[in-house]
CSV table of C-alpha atoms in Angstrom, one decimal:
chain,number,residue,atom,x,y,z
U,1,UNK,CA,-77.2,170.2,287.9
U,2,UNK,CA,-75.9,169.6,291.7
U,3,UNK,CA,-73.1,167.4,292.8
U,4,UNK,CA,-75.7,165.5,294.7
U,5,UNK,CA,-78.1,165.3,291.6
U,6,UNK,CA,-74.5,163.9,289.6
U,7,UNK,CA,-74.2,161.3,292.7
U,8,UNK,CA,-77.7,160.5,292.7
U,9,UNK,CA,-77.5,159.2,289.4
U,10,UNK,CA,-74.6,157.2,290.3
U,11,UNK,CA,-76.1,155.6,292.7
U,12,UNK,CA,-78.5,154.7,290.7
U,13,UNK,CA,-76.5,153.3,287.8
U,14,UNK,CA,-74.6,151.3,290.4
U,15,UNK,CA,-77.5,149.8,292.2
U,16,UNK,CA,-79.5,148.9,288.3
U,17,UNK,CA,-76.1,147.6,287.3
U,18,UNK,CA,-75.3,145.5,290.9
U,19,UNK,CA,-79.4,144.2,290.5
U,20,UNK,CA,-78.3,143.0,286.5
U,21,UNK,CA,-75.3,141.3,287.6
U,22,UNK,CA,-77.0,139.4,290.7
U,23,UNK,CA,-79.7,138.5,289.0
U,24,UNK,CA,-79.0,137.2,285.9
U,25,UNK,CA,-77.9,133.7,284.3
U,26,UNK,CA,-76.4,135.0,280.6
U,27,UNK,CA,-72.9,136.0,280.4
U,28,UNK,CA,-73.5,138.8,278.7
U,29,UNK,CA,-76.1,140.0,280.7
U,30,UNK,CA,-74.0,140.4,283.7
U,31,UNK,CA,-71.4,142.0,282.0
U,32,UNK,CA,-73.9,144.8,280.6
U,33,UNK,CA,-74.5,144.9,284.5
U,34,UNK,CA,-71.3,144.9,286.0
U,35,UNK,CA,-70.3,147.7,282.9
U,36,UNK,CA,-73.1,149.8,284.4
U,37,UNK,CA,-72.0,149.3,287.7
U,38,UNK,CA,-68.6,150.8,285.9
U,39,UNK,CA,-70.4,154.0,284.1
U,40,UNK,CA,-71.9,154.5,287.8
U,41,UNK,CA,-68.5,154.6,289.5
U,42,UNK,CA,-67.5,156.7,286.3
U,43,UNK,CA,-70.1,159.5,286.8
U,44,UNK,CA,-69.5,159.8,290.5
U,45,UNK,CA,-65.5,160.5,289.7
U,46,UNK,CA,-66.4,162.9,286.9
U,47,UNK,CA,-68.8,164.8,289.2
U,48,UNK,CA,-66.6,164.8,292.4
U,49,UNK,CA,-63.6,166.3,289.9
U,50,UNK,CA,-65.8,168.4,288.3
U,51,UNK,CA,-67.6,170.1,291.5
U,52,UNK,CA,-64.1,169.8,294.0
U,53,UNK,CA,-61.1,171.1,291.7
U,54,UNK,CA,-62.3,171.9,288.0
U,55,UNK,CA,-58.8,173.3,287.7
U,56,UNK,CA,-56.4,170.4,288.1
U,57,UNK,CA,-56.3,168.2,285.0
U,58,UNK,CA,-55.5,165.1,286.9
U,59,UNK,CA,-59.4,163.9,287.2
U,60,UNK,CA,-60.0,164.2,284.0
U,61,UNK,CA,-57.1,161.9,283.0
U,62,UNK,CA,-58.3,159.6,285.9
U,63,UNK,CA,-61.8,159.2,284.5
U,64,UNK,CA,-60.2,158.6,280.7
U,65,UNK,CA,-57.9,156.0,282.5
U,66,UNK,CA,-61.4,154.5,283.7
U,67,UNK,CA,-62.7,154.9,280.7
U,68,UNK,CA,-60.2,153.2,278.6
U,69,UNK,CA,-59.5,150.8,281.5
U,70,UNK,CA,-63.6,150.1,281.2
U,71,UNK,CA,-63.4,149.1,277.5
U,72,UNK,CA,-60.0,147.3,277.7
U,73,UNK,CA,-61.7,145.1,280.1
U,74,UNK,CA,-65.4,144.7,277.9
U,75,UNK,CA,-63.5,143.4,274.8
U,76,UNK,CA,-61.7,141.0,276.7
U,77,UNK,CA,-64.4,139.4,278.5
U,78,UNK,CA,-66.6,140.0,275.1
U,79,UNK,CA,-64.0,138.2,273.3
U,80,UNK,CA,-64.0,134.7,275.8
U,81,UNK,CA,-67.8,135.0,276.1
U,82,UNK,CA,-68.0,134.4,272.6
U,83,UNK,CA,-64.7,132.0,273.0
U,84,UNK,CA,-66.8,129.8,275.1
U,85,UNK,CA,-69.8,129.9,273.1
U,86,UNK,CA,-68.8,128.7,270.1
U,87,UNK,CA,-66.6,126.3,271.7
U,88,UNK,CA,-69.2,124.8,273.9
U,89,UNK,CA,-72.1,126.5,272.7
U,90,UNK,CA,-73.1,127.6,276.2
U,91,UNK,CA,-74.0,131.3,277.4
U,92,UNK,CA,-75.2,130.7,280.9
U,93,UNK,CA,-72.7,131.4,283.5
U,94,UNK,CA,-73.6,128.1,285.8
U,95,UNK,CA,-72.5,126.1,282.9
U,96,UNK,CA,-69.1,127.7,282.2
U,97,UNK,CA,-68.1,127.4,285.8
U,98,UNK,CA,-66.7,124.0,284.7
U,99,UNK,CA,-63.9,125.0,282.7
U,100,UNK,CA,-61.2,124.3,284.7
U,101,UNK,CA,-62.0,121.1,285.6
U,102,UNK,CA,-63.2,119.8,282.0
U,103,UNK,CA,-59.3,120.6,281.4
U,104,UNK,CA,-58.3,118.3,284.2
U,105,UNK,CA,-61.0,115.7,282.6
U,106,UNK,CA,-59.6,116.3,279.2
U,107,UNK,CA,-55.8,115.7,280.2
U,108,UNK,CA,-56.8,112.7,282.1
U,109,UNK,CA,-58.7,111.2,279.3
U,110,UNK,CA,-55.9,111.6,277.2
U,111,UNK,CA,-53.8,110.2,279.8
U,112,UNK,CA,-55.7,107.1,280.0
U,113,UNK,CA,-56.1,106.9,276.2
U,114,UNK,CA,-52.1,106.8,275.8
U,115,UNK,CA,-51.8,104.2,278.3
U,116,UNK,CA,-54.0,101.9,276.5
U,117,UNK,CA,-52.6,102.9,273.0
U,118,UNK,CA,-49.1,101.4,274.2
C-alpha cells in the first residue's frame, strides 16, 4: 500500500467517525464516533512515520502514546456514561446536558428544606 492509499483511509475513518458524532443522540454512539475519528488520526500518524523516517523510533512511541491516550480516555467516558445511566436512567446526550444545573437545583432544594426544618 501507498502513503496516499494509508491517508485515504484516514480520511475516511475521520469523516464516518465526524458524520457518527454529529449525527447522533446516544452517548455511546458519539463516542464510537468521535473514537473513530481517533483510529483515523491514528492511521494517518502511523502511515506518515512509517512512509517519512521508518528508522527513528520516536513515531512509533507517539502512536502507542495515542493509543494508550485513546483508551485512557474511552474508559473514562465509558465509565460516566454508564454513571449517568444508572443514576438517571438517561442515554441521550440532550438530556444529560443538565447536570450541572440539577446540582445547583439540588443544593438549593436542600437549602430551602433546612430553612424550613429550623
Amino acid at each position: 500500500m501507498t502513503l496516499e492509499a494509508f491517508l485515504l483511509l484516514a480520511a475516511a475513518l475521520f469523516s464516518v467517525g465526524l458524520f457518527g458524532a454529529l449525527s447522533q443522540q446516544s452517548v455511546v454512539m458519539v463516542m464510537m464516533g468521535l473514537e473513530l475519528m481517533i483510529n483515523g488520526v491514528i492511521v494517518a500518524a502511523a502511515a506518515l512515520w512509517y512512509f517519512v523516517s521508518p528508522e527513528r523510533p520516536d513515531g512509533q512511541v507517539l502512536v502507542l502514546v495515542a493509543i494508550t491516550a485513546m483508551a485512557v480516555e474511552m474508559a473514562a467516558g465509558f465509565a460516566v456514561t454508564t454513571a449517568i445511566f444508572r443514576a438517571r436512567d438517561i442515554d441521550m446526550v440532550d438530556a444529560a446536558d443538565d447536570l450541572g444545573d440539577r446540582r445547583q437545583e439540588q443544593g438549593q432544594e436542600h437549602g430551602q428544606s433546612r430553612e424550613q426544618d429550623r
